[in-house]
Amino acid sequence: MGSPRWKRLCLLLLIGLAFSIIFYGHYYATDSARSPRTASRLLQVETLELVQAEILQDIRNSNFSAKSIRKWGIATEEPSKGDGSSLLKGKPSLCPQSLKTKVKTDSAFGKQFDFSIPTLIWKRLFTRETWNRLNERNVPYGWRGLPYEVIASAVQLLNDSTNSGLVSQTGSPDGCIRCAVVGNGGILNGSHQGKEIDAHDYVFRLNGAVIKGFEKDVGTKTSFYGFTVNTMKNSLLAYAEYDFTQVPQAKDIRYIFIPSDIRDYLMLKSAILGMPVPEGHDKGDNPQKYFGPEASAGKFRLLHPEFVHYLKERFLKSEIINTEFGKLYMPSTGALMLLTALHACDKVSAYGFITENYKMFSDHYYEREKKPLVFYANHDMLLEANLWRSLHQGGIMKLYQR
């Protein structure tokens, strides 16, 4: 068997060899960051560092199986203290009337919903497996054709546990997390739903979220503002005449980036670093004018491309995909925000979304003269309307109608 002294010497040699391998891989991985082979080495080194940590009690107590952890490439490590959000999705709700319970008993929606898919992507989920999988899929549902350096440098800045979740237990008597998602539909004009909206634990808003002058109808509270860089900038241009000249800003507001192309990753990185966008369509633009001068990493969330793909495939797979406009198709910002809330909250109410009698109302609630709802080729609003109606009828969510 050998002497104890000889065993200790062998152990020291093995430890020295292991550290040499790690140092060698790290040193050469930084030499040529632009090559695919180097990208793989970088990810291997980072994954090695991450998996050395013990699996969290959060994961052991959740309904995440080992298979699910391997599937999504989740690297486990002790999270820093944040807002109480769990490291991973899938922890059982404390709410006895949670929509998740209703989904499980619904014959149709029980097959559509998959609460194990991570809603957000952040540093701990950026592994070699994640990169390889998403690099095979085009944007907005993947990273094919996008530079590794841009994706990696943006996602790895989301390095706190607060970047991994949207909502946390608020101490409500029944343990239920209540969320309102406020669209911009004309149905809200004169609705007097403001107080009801503000009574929710979290309020999601999106794109041209005009509040001033419509507080009685849409409320004043904003917890999350969701957008793509393209929809945000288009909204600031298109709705400036309705006094939408600034996206919501406040200390407690969090911003949800919806990945649609490279612009979103570049803007996200620049916003966290507090610097102008260095390249691309938005080169020289200053993110501080959108998100405020003190926009640290904790204020931002990034939807996981895999999650957006899942939403499109399971809930919003439109026939537009098979037409000449197929490459343009993407679910609307409102649809993505509402479905995100349905995967994060216990009870969800939707305001300002398309209903069966949409022709009775203007396109947006802040328009001074009635304008018909515009159907663009890149969205399928009627498909979305049918989905909201079905979810409402099934008791999964509440859709405001009049």
mmCIF file of C-alpha atoms in Angstrom:
data_model
loop_
_atom_site.group_PDB
_atom_site.id
_atom_site.type_symbol
_atom_site.label_atom_id
_atom_site.label_comp_id
_atom_site.label_asym_id
_atom_site.label_seq_id
_atom_site.Cartn_x
_atom_site.Cartn_y
_atom_site.Cartn_z
ATOM 1 C CA MET A 1 0.000 0.000 0.000
ATOM 2 C CA GLY A 2 2.999 2.348 0.518
ATOM 3 C CA SER A 3 4.078 4.547 3.422
ATOM 4 C CA PRO A 4 1.992 7.537 4.636
ATOM 5 C CA ARG A 5 4.859 9.822 3.588
ATOM 6 C CA TRP A 6 4.753 8.475 0.036
ATOM 7 C CA LYS A 7 0.953 8.967 -0.091
ATOM 8 C CA ARG A 8 1.278 12.592 0.985
ATOM 9 C CA LEU A 9 3.951 13.193 -1.649
ATOM 10 C CA CYS A 10 1.676 11.747 -4.390
ATOM 11 C CA LEU A 11 -1.220 13.901 -3.204
ATOM 12 C CA LEU A 12 0.925 17.051 -3.355
ATOM 13 C CA LEU A 13 2.068 16.154 -6.879
ATOM 14 C CA LEU A 14 -1.537 15.660 -8.040
ATOM 15 C CA ILE A 15 -2.626 19.009 -6.538
ATOM 16 C CA GLY A 16 0.311 20.753 -8.219
ATOM 17 C CA LEU A 17 -0.552 19.172 -11.569
ATOM 18 C CA ALA A 18 -4.202 20.254 -11.274
ATOM 19 C CA PHE A 19 -3.276 23.878 -10.587
ATOM 20 C CA SER A 20 -0.804 23.829 -13.487
ATOM 21 C CA ILE A 21 -3.541 22.645 -15.867
ATOM 22 C CA ILE A 22 -5.961 25.339 -14.690
ATOM 23 C CA PHE A 23 -3.279 28.054 -14.972
ATOM 24 C CA TYR A 24 -2.236 26.848 -18.409
ATOM 25 C CA GLY A 25 -5.828 26.851 -19.703
ATOM 26 C CA HIS A 26 -6.567 30.290 -18.271
ATOM 27 C CA TYR A 27 -3.359 31.824 -19.640
ATOM 28 C CA TYR A 28 -3.801 30.605 -23.201
ATOM 29 C CA ALA A 29 -7.564 31.206 -23.251
ATOM 30 C CA THR A 30 -6.920 34.955 -23.026
ATOM 31 C CA ASP A 31 -4.543 34.990 -25.971
ATOM 32 C CA SER A 32 -7.018 34.975 -28.876
ATOM 33 C CA ALA A 33 -10.568 35.689 -27.692
ATOM 34 C CA ARG A 34 -11.980 35.953 -31.187
ATOM 35 C CA SER A 35 -11.643 32.322 -32.207
ATOM 36 C CA PRO A 36 -14.392 29.739 -31.555
ATOM 37 C CA ARG A 37 -11.793 27.418 -30.038
ATOM 38 C CA THR A 38 -10.751 30.134 -27.592
ATOM 39 C CA ALA A 39 -14.364 30.833 -26.712
ATOM 40 C CA SER A 40 -14.763 27.182 -25.818
ATOM 41 C CA ARG A 41 -11.621 27.274 -23.646
ATOM 42 C CA LEU A 42 -12.845 30.365 -21.812
ATOM 43 C CA LEU A 43 -16.156 28.693 -21.088
ATOM 44 C CA GLN A 44 -14.475 25.484 -19.946
ATOM 45 C CA VAL A 45 -12.302 27.361 -17.445
ATOM 46 C CA GLU A 46 -15.248 29.324 -16.076
ATOM 47 C CA THR A 47 -17.433 26.232 -15.854
ATOM 48 C CA LEU A 48 -14.659 24.424 -13.960
ATOM 49 C CA GLU A 49 -14.485 27.263 -11.437
ATOM 50 C CA LEU A 50 -18.260 27.282 -11.000
ATOM 51 C CA VAL A 51 -18.861 23.564 -10.545
ATOM 52 C CA GLN A 52 -16.253 23.340 -7.782
ATOM 53 C CA ALA A 53 -18.810 24.923 -5.423
ATOM 54 C CA GLU A 54 -21.283 22.755 -3.550
ATOM 55 C CA ILE A 55 -24.868 22.488 -4.850
ATOM 56 C CA LEU A 56 -27.053 24.964 -2.999
ATOM 57 C CA GLN A 57 -29.710 23.997 -0.520
ATOM 58 C CA ASP A 58 -32.013 26.110 -2.731
ATOM 59 C CA ILE A 59 -31.566 23.585 -5.519
ATOM 60 C CA ARG A 60 -31.901 20.558 -3.261
ATOM 61 C CA ASN A 61 -35.174 21.895 -1.883
ATOM 62 C CA SER A 62 -36.608 22.861 -5.271
ATOM 63 C CA ASN A 63 -38.299 20.669 -7.844
ATOM 64 C CA PHE A 64 -35.290 20.959 -10.151
ATOM 65 C CA SER A 65 -34.036 17.496 -10.948
ATOM 66 C CA ALA A 66 -30.418 16.672 -11.749
ATOM 67 C CA LYS A 67 -31.563 16.128 -15.329
ATOM 68 C CA SER A 68 -32.990 19.665 -15.502
ATOM 69 C CA ILE A 69 -29.779 21.146 -14.106
ATOM 70 C CA ARG A 70 -27.721 19.354 -16.749
ATOM 71 C CA LYS A 71 -30.193 20.270 -19.500
ATOM 72 C CA TRP A 72 -29.989 24.014 -18.951
ATOM 73 C CA GLY A 73 -26.251 24.064 -18.191
ATOM 74 C CA ILE A 74 -26.819 25.558 -14.734
ATOM 75 C CA ALA A 75 -23.579 26.151 -12.895
ATOM 76 C CA THR A 76 -24.155 26.076 -9.154
ATOM 77 C CA GLU A 77 -22.459 28.449 -6.741
ATOM 78 C CA GLU A 78 -23.380 30.274 -3.556
ATOM 79 C CA PRO A 79 -25.204 33.466 -4.592
ATOM 80 C CA SER A 80 -24.522 36.876 -3.113
ATOM 81 C CA LYS A 81 -27.222 38.340 -0.917
ATOM 82 C CA GLY A 82 -29.860 40.119 -2.964
ATOM 83 C CA ASP A 83 -33.557 40.855 -2.925
ATOM 84 C CA GLY A 84 -34.618 37.416 -1.746
ATOM 85 C CA SER A 85 -35.022 35.985 -5.255
ATOM 86 C CA SER A 86 -34.159 32.314 -5.482
ATOM 87 C CA LEU A 87 -31.172 31.227 -7.525
ATOM 88 C CA LEU A 88 -33.325 29.089 -9.753
ATOM 89 C CA LYS A 89 -36.945 28.851 -10.767
ATOM 90 C CA GLY A 90 -39.008 25.944 -9.595
ATOM 91 C CA LYS A 91 -39.291 26.513 -5.833
ATOM 92 C CA PRO A 92 -42.790 25.691 -4.599
ATOM 93 C CA SER A 93 -45.067 28.679 -4.095
ATOM 94 C CA LEU A 94 -46.430 29.561 -0.666
ATOM 95 C CA CYS A 95 -49.664 30.698 -2.313
ATOM 96 C CA PRO A 96 -52.450 28.096 -2.034
ATOM 97 C CA GLN A 97 -54.269 29.620 -5.036
ATOM 98 C CA SER A 98 -51.189 30.028 -7.243
ATOM 99 C CA LEU A 99 -51.786 29.928 -10.985
ATOM 100 C CA LYS A 100 -49.214 27.129 -11.108
ATOM 101 C CA THR A 101 -51.655 24.936 -9.214
ATOM 102 C CA LYS A 102 -54.410 25.762 -11.679
ATOM 103 C CA VAL A 103 -52.117 25.096 -14.622
ATOM 104 C CA LYS A 104 -51.287 21.609 -13.348
ATOM 105 C CA THR A 105 -54.959 20.662 -13.244
ATOM 106 C CA ASP A 106 -55.766 22.104 -16.676
ATOM 107 C CA SER A 107 -55.739 19.477 -19.410
ATOM 108 C CA ALA A 108 -54.530 21.888 -22.108
ATOM 109 C CA PHE A 109 -52.334 24.420 -20.308
ATOM 110 C CA GLY A 110 -50.797 21.723 -18.157
ATOM 111 C CA LYS A 111 -49.005 20.514 -21.288
ATOM 112 C CA GLN A 112 -48.015 23.986 -22.491
ATOM 113 C CA PHE A 113 -46.471 25.459 -19.349
ATOM 114 C CA ASP A 114 -42.983 24.376 -18.316
ATOM 115 C CA PHE A 115 -41.918 26.194 -15.153
ATOM 116 C CA SER A 116 -38.476 24.543 -15.116
ATOM 117 C CA ILE A 117 -37.161 26.672 -17.989
ATOM 118 C CA PRO A 118 -35.102 29.608 -16.659
ATOM 119 C CA THR A 119 -36.851 32.905 -17.392
ATOM 120 C CA LEU A 120 -33.674 34.984 -17.198
ATOM 121 C CA ILE A 121 -30.091 34.475 -18.210
ATOM 122 C CA TRP A 122 -27.217 35.694 -16.054
ATOM 123 C CA LYS A 123 -23.589 34.830 -15.376
ATOM 124 C CA ARG A 124 -24.186 31.503 -13.629
ATOM 125 C CA LEU A 125 -26.182 30.212 -16.593
ATOM 126 C CA PHE A 126 -23.599 31.266 -19.166
ATOM 127 C CA THR A 127 -21.845 27.930 -19.592
ATOM 128 C CA ARG A 128 -20.180 26.117 -22.453
ATOM 129 C CA GLU A 129 -23.347 24.062 -23.006
ATOM 130 C CA THR A 130 -25.502 27.203 -23.139
ATOM 131 C CA TRP A 131 -23.222 28.889 -25.651
ATOM 132 C CA ASN A 132 -23.022 25.852 -27.893
ATOM 133 C CA ARG A 133 -26.782 25.281 -27.844
ATOM 134 C CA LEU A 134 -27.806 28.881 -28.519
ATOM 135 C CA ASN A 135 -25.052 29.398 -31.063
ATOM 136 C CA GLU A 136 -26.972 26.974 -33.296
ATOM 137 C CA ARG A 137 -30.130 29.127 -33.302
ATOM 138 C CA ASN A 138 -30.739 32.491 -34.946
ATOM 139 C CA VAL A 139 -31.669 35.630 -33.015
ATOM 140 C CA PRO A 140 -33.906 36.487 -31.278
ATOM 141 C CA TYR A 141 -34.055 32.915 -29.978
ATOM 142 C CA GLY A 142 -30.331 32.252 -30.103
ATOM 143 C CA TRP A 143 -26.865 33.645 -30.744
ATOM 144 C CA ARG A 144 -25.932 32.354 -34.187
ATOM 145 C CA GLY A 145 -23.758 34.910 -35.948
ATOM 146 C CA LEU A 146 -23.283 37.078 -32.860
ATOM 147 C CA PRO A 147 -19.732 37.636 -31.553
ATOM 148 C CA TYR A 148 -18.883 35.590 -28.505
ATOM 149 C CA GLU A 149 -17.113 38.566 -26.920
ATOM 150 C CA VAL A 150 -20.233 40.736 -27.043
ATOM 151 C CA ILE A 151 -22.554 38.111 -25.561
ATOM 152 C CA ALA A 152 -20.108 36.946 -22.911
ATOM 153 C CA SER A 153 -19.094 40.423 -21.749
ATOM 154 C CA ALA A 154 -22.738 41.489 -21.397
ATOM 155 C CA VAL A 155 -24.154 38.389 -19.689
ATOM 156 C CA GLN A 156 -21.217 38.018 -17.305
ATOM 157 C CA LEU A 157 -21.872 41.505 -15.938
ATOM 158 C CA LEU A 158 -25.173 40.142 -14.619
ATOM 159 C CA ASN A 159 -23.274 38.482 -11.797
ATOM 160 C CA ASP A 160 -25.502 38.862 -8.746
ATOM 161 C CA SER A 161 -28.352 36.651 -7.547
ATOM 162 C CA THR A 162 -30.705 39.614 -8.048
ATOM 163 C CA ASN A 163 -30.174 39.166 -11.785
ATOM 164 C CA SER A 164 -31.559 35.636 -11.580
ATOM 165 C CA GLY A 165 -35.120 36.388 -10.513
ATOM 166 C CA LEU A 166 -37.947 38.857 -10.873
ATOM 167 C CA VAL A 167 -40.115 38.619 -7.777
ATOM 168 C CA SER A 168 -39.724 37.644 -4.136
ATOM 169 C CA GLN A 169 -42.144 36.928 -1.297
ATOM 170 C CA THR A 170 -43.628 40.202 -0.151
ATOM 171 C CA GLY A 171 -45.060 39.131 3.174
ATOM 172 C CA SER A 172 -48.682 39.173 2.035
ATOM 173 C CA PRO A 173 -51.018 37.346 4.451
ATOM 174 C CA ASP A 174 -51.799 34.507 2.039
ATOM 175 C CA GLY A 175 -48.269 34.214 0.653
ATOM 176 C CA CYS A 176 -49.376 35.119 -2.887
ATOM 177 C CA ILE A 177 -47.343 37.320 -5.223
ATOM 178 C CA ARG A 178 -49.744 39.490 -7.243
ATOM 179 C CA CYS A 179 -48.612 41.055 -10.512
ATOM 180 C CA ALA A 180 -50.266 43.460 -12.918
ATOM 181 C CA VAL A 181 -49.089 43.704 -16.512
ATOM 182 C CA VAL A 182 -50.161 46.974 -18.104
ATOM 183 C CA GLY A 183 -50.356 47.127 -21.874
ATOM 184 C CA ASN A 184 -51.050 50.305 -23.783
ATOM 185 C CA GLY A 185 -54.412 49.431 -25.351
ATOM 186 C CA GLY A 186 -57.149 52.023 -25.720
ATOM 187 C CA ILE A 187 -59.470 49.980 -23.512
ATOM 188 C CA LEU A 188 -57.776 51.626 -20.509
ATOM 189 C CA ASN A 189 -58.900 55.150 -21.446
ATOM 190 C CA GLY A 190 -61.603 55.981 -18.906
ATOM 191 C CA SER A 191 -61.258 52.619 -17.170
ATOM 192 C CA HIS A 192 -60.483 53.996 -13.670
ATOM 193 C CA GLN A 193 -58.282 50.980 -12.988
ATOM 194 C CA GLY A 194 -55.360 52.964 -11.562
ATOM 195 C CA LYS A 195 -55.892 52.155 -7.892
ATOM 196 C CA GLU A 196 -56.463 48.483 -8.623
ATOM 197 C CA ILE A 197 -53.297 48.296 -10.700
ATOM 198 C CA ASP A 198 -51.185 49.997 -8.024
ATOM 199 C CA ALA A 199 -52.519 47.587 -5.371
ATOM 200 C CA HIS A 200 -50.527 44.721 -6.917
ATOM 201 C CA ASP A 201 -47.157 43.693 -5.480
ATOM 202 C CA TYR A 202 -45.463 44.190 -8.842
ATOM 203 C CA VAL A 203 -46.472 46.197 -11.899
ATOM 204 C CA PHE A 204 -45.000 45.461 -15.341
ATOM 205 C CA ARG A 205 -45.096 48.179 -18.036
ATOM 206 C CA LEU A 206 -43.674 48.250 -21.551
ATOM 207 C CA ASN A 207 -42.782 50.376 -24.555
ATOM 208 C CA GLY A 208 -44.784 53.648 -24.675
ATOM 209 C CA ALA A 209 -45.932 53.530 -21.051
ATOM 210 C CA VAL A 210 -47.476 56.999 -20.689
ATOM 211 C CA ILE A 211 -48.508 57.698 -17.091
ATOM 212 C CA LYS A 212 -48.774 61.467 -16.677
ATOM 213 C CA GLY A 213 -52.365 62.568 -17.118
ATOM 214 C CA PHE A 214 -53.703 58.986 -17.016
ATOM 215 C CA GLU A 215 -52.993 58.068 -13.417
ATOM 216 C CA LYS A 216 -56.658 57.267 -12.677
ATOM 217 C CA ASP A 217 -56.739 54.775 -15.538
ATOM 218 C CA VAL A 218 -53.286 53.161 -15.454
ATOM 219 C CA GLY A 219 -51.892 53.906 -11.995
ATOM 220 C CA THR A 220 -48.462 55.247 -11.105
ATOM 221 C CA LYS A 221 -46.552 52.233 -9.798
ATOM 222 C CA THR A 222 -43.848 50.646 -11.963
ATOM 223 C CA SER A 223 -41.755 47.683 -10.839
ATOM 224 C CA PHE A 224 -40.512 46.477 -14.241
ATOM 225 C CA TYR A 225 -40.205 48.145 -17.616
ATOM 226 C CA GLY A 226 -39.814 45.681 -20.502
ATOM 227 C CA PHE A 227 -38.505 46.425 -23.996
ATOM 228 C CA THR A 228 -36.088 45.735 -26.789
ATOM 229 C CA VAL A 229 -33.764 48.594 -27.651
ATOM 230 C CA ASN A 230 -35.628 48.905 -30.944
ATOM 231 C CA THR A 231 -39.115 49.110 -29.364
ATOM 232 C CA MET A 232 -37.921 51.494 -26.654
ATOM 233 C CA LYS A 233 -36.407 53.942 -29.121
ATOM 234 C CA ASN A 234 -39.314 53.661 -31.534
ATOM 235 C CA SER A 235 -41.715 54.379 -28.674
ATOM 236 C CA LEU A 236 -39.791 57.486 -27.649
ATOM 237 C CA LEU A 237 -40.057 58.755 -31.212
ATOM 238 C CA ALA A 238 -43.605 57.689 -32.019
ATOM 239 C CA TYR A 239 -45.241 58.779 -28.767
ATOM 240 C CA ALA A 240 -43.316 61.952 -28.014
ATOM 241 C CA GLU A 241 -46.436 63.918 -29.007
ATOM 242 C CA TYR A 242 -48.214 62.209 -26.090
ATOM 243 C CA ASP A 243 -45.449 63.314 -23.682
ATOM 244 C CA PHE A 244 -43.662 59.969 -23.687
ATOM 245 C CA THR A 245 -40.192 61.488 -23.730
ATOM 246 C CA GLN A 246 -38.581 59.304 -21.060
ATOM 247 C CA VAL A 247 -38.884 55.668 -20.041
ATOM 248 C CA PRO A 248 -39.913 55.228 -16.379
ATOM 249 C CA GLN A 249 -37.106 56.029 -13.958
ATOM 250 C CA ALA A 250 -37.035 55.472 -10.200
ATOM 251 C CA LYS A 251 -34.843 53.813 -7.606
ATOM 252 C CA ASP A 252 -36.990 50.694 -7.371
ATOM 253 C CA ILE A 253 -37.634 50.169 -11.106
ATOM 254 C CA ARG A 254 -35.952 47.227 -12.808
ATOM 255 C CA TYR A 255 -35.425 47.030 -16.557
ATOM 256 C CA ILE A 256 -36.111 43.841 -18.511
ATOM 257 C CA PHE A 257 -34.139 43.551 -21.746
ATOM 258 C CA ILE A 258 -35.797 41.344 -24.353
ATOM 259 C CA PRO A 259 -33.011 40.037 -26.618
ATOM 260 C CA SER A 260 -33.838 40.660 -30.258
ATOM 261 C CA ASP A 261 -30.414 41.308 -31.799
ATOM 262 C CA ILE A 262 -26.909 42.480 -30.922
ATOM 263 C CA ARG A 263 -28.168 45.984 -30.044
ATOM 264 C CA ASP A 264 -29.691 44.733 -26.798
ATOM 265 C CA TYR A 265 -26.465 43.128 -25.562
ATOM 266 C CA LEU A 266 -24.378 46.182 -26.441
ATOM 267 C CA MET A 267 -26.804 48.560 -24.745
ATOM 268 C CA LEU A 268 -27.059 46.339 -21.667
ATOM 269 C CA LYS A 269 -23.299 46.184 -21.239
ATOM 270 C CA SER A 270 -22.894 49.936 -21.705
ATOM 271 C CA ALA A 271 -25.733 50.660 -19.274
ATOM 272 C CA ILE A 272 -24.114 48.579 -16.527
ATOM 273 C CA LEU A 273 -20.668 50.064 -17.126
ATOM 274 C CA GLY A 274 -22.023 53.609 -17.419
ATOM 275 C CA MET A 275 -20.376 54.269 -20.763
ATOM 276 C CA PRO A 276 -21.532 55.157 -24.309
ATOM 277 C CA VAL A 277 -22.355 52.286 -26.655
ATOM 278 C CA PRO A 278 -19.009 51.497 -28.347
ATOM 279 C CA GLU A 279 -20.210 50.142 -31.691
ATOM 280 C CA GLY A 280 -23.109 49.193 -33.909
ATOM 281 C CA HIS A 281 -26.403 50.921 -34.677
ATOM 282 C CA ASP A 282 -26.442 52.805 -31.354
ATOM 283 C CA LYS A 283 -22.754 53.783 -31.323
ATOM 284 C CA GLY A 284 -22.139 56.781 -29.086
ATOM 285 C CA ASP A 285 -25.547 56.625 -27.430
ATOM 286 C CA ASN A 286 -25.554 57.212 -23.666
ATOM 287 C CA PRO A 287 -27.669 54.650 -21.754
ATOM 288 C CA GLN A 288 -27.874 56.939 -18.727
ATOM 289 C CA LYS A 289 -30.445 59.092 -20.458
ATOM 290 C CA TYR A 290 -32.757 56.081 -20.573
ATOM 291 C CA PHE A 291 -32.044 54.324 -17.276
ATOM 292 C CA GLY A 292 -30.657 57.073 -15.060
ATOM 293 C CA PRO A 293 -27.141 57.949 -13.865
ATOM 294 C CA GLU A 294 -26.976 55.259 -11.168
ATOM 295 C CA ALA A 295 -27.992 52.189 -13.168
ATOM 296 C CA SER A 296 -25.942 49.370 -11.638
ATOM 297 C CA ALA A 297 -26.111 45.721 -12.724
ATOM 298 C CA GLY A 298 -28.790 45.033 -10.111
ATOM 299 C CA LYS A 299 -31.316 47.142 -12.026
ATOM 300 C CA PHE A 300 -31.248 44.945 -15.121
ATOM 301 C CA ARG A 301 -32.716 41.611 -16.136
ATOM 302 C CA LEU A 302 -32.230 39.778 -19.447
ATOM 303 C CA LEU A 303 -34.789 37.298 -20.756
ATOM 304 C CA HIS A 304 -33.191 33.974 -21.610
ATOM 305 C CA PRO A 305 -33.297 33.378 -25.396
ATOM 306 C CA GLU A 306 -34.271 29.797 -24.604
ATOM 307 C CA PHE A 307 -37.263 31.103 -22.643
ATOM 308 C CA VAL A 308 -38.352 33.386 -25.502
ATOM 309 C CA HIS A 309 -38.051 30.440 -27.901
ATOM 310 C CA TYR A 310 -40.160 28.298 -25.565
ATOM 311 C CA LEU A 311 -42.869 30.994 -25.386
ATOM 312 C CA LYS A 312 -42.993 31.249 -29.159
ATOM 313 C CA GLU A 313 -43.116 27.490 -29.708
ATOM 314 C CA ARG A 314 -45.598 26.633 -26.957
ATOM 315 C CA PHE A 315 -47.922 29.650 -26.896
ATOM 316 C CA LEU A 316 -47.406 31.899 -29.911
ATOM 317 C CA LYS A 317 -46.450 29.764 -32.903
ATOM 318 C CA SER A 318 -48.120 31.845 -35.574
ATOM 319 C CA GLU A 319 -48.923 30.893 -39.151
ATOM 320 C CA ILE A 320 -47.002 34.034 -40.121
ATOM 321 C CA ILE A 321 -43.875 31.911 -39.755
ATOM 322 C CA ASN A 322 -44.804 30.101 -42.964
ATOM 323 C CA THR A 323 -45.292 33.296 -44.995
ATOM 324 C CA GLU A 324 -42.957 35.765 -46.662
ATOM 325 C CA PHE A 325 -42.839 37.648 -43.342
ATOM 326 C CA GLY A 326 -41.748 34.595 -41.403
ATOM 327 C CA LYS A 327 -38.259 35.898 -40.653
ATOM 328 C CA LEU A 328 -39.746 39.081 -39.199
ATOM 329 C CA TYR A 329 -42.147 37.348 -36.833
ATOM 330 C CA MET A 330 -41.683 37.738 -33.102
ATOM 331 C CA PRO A 331 -44.260 37.813 -30.309
ATOM 332 C CA SER A 332 -45.152 41.352 -29.251
ATOM 333 C CA THR A 333 -43.411 42.993 -26.303
ATOM 334 C CA GLY A 334 -46.695 42.913 -24.405
ATOM 335 C CA ALA A 335 -47.123 39.192 -25.006
ATOM 336 C CA LEU A 336 -43.606 38.429 -23.793
ATOM 337 C CA MET A 337 -44.043 40.542 -20.661
ATOM 338 C CA LEU A 338 -47.404 38.986 -19.823
ATOM 339 C CA LEU A 339 -46.150 35.435 -20.316
ATOM 340 C CA THR A 340 -43.038 36.272 -18.271
ATOM 341 C CA ALA A 341 -45.251 37.404 -15.400
ATOM 342 C CA LEU A 342 -47.290 34.209 -15.725
ATOM 343 C CA HIS A 343 -44.105 32.235 -15.120
ATOM 344 C CA ALA A 344 -42.950 34.358 -12.172
ATOM 345 C CA CYS A 345 -46.026 35.390 -10.178
ATOM 346 C CA ASP A 346 -48.792 33.580 -8.300
ATOM 347 C CA LYS A 347 -51.648 35.753 -9.535
ATOM 348 C CA VAL A 348 -51.564 37.834 -12.715
ATOM 349 C CA SER A 349 -53.937 40.490 -14.015
ATOM 350 C CA ALA A 350 -53.598 41.929 -17.534
ATOM 351 C CA TYR A 351 -54.737 45.458 -18.362
ATOM 352 C CA GLY A 352 -54.702 47.170 -21.730
ATOM 353 C CA PHE A 353 -54.413 43.979 -23.780
ATOM 354 C CA ILE A 354 -56.390 43.125 -26.895
ATOM 355 C CA THR A 355 -59.899 41.763 -26.292
ATOM 356 C CA GLU A 356 -62.659 40.503 -28.569
ATOM 357 C CA ASN A 357 -64.259 43.962 -28.775
ATOM 358 C CA TYR A 358 -60.998 45.755 -29.583
ATOM 359 C CA LYS A 359 -62.678 47.708 -32.411
ATOM 360 C CA MET A 360 -64.584 49.724 -29.824
ATOM 361 C CA PHE A 361 -61.384 51.301 -28.528
ATOM 362 C CA SER A 362 -58.474 53.326 -29.823
ATOM 363 C CA ASP A 363 -55.100 51.735 -30.516
ATOM 364 C CA HIS A 364 -53.574 53.346 -27.392
ATOM 365 C CA TYR A 365 -55.210 54.802 -24.284
ATOM 366 C CA TYR A 366 -53.369 58.120 -24.540
ATOM 367 C CA GLU A 367 -54.461 59.019 -28.069
ATOM 368 C CA ARG A 368 -56.625 62.151 -28.190
ATOM 369 C CA GLU A 369 -58.516 60.927 -31.239
ATOM 370 C CA LYS A 370 -59.618 57.352 -31.794
ATOM 371 C CA LYS A 371 -57.249 55.394 -34.003
ATOM 372 C CA PRO A 372 -57.850 51.801 -35.119
ATOM 373 C CA LEU A 373 -55.614 49.038 -33.842
ATOM 374 C CA VAL A 374 -52.786 48.480 -36.322
ATOM 375 C CA PHE A 375 -51.883 44.898 -37.218
ATOM 376 C CA TYR A 376 -48.227 44.684 -38.194
ATOM 377 C CA ALA A 377 -46.769 41.788 -40.161
ATOM 378 C CA ASN A 378 -44.209 40.936 -37.475
ATOM 379 C CA HIS A 379 -46.863 40.217 -34.796
ATOM 380 C CA ASP A 380 -49.993 38.072 -34.622
ATOM 381 C CA MET A 381 -52.314 40.089 -32.419
ATOM 382 C CA LEU A 382 -55.359 37.885 -33.051
ATOM 383 C CA LEU A 383 -53.421 34.808 -31.962
ATOM 384 C CA GLU A 384 -52.427 36.676 -28.815
ATOM 385 C CA ALA A 385 -56.040 37.783 -28.225
ATOM 386 C CA ASN A 386 -57.209 34.158 -28.388
ATOM 387 C CA LEU A 387 -54.517 33.145 -25.916
ATOM 388 C CA TRP A 388 -55.469 35.844 -23.385
ATOM 389 C CA ARG A 389 -59.120 34.889 -23.655
ATOM 390 C CA SER A 390 -58.346 31.205 -23.078
ATOM 391 C CA LEU A 391 -56.108 31.941 -20.086
ATOM 392 C CA HIS A 392 -58.813 34.168 -18.620
ATOM 393 C CA GLN A 393 -61.563 31.605 -19.154
ATOM 394 C CA GLY A 394 -59.366 28.907 -17.640
ATOM 395 C CA GLY A 395 -58.839 30.965 -14.497
ATOM 396 C CA ILE A 396 -55.078 31.121 -15.076
ATOM 397 C CA MET A 397 -55.103 34.926 -15.164
ATOM 398 C CA LYS A 398 -57.512 37.857 -15.082
ATOM 399 C CA LEU A 399 -57.978 39.831 -18.312
ATOM 400 C CA TYR A 400 -59.467 43.290 -17.914
ATOM 401 C CA GLN A 401 -62.452 43.637 -20.251
ATOM 402 C CA ARG A 402 -65.315 46.104 -20.664
#
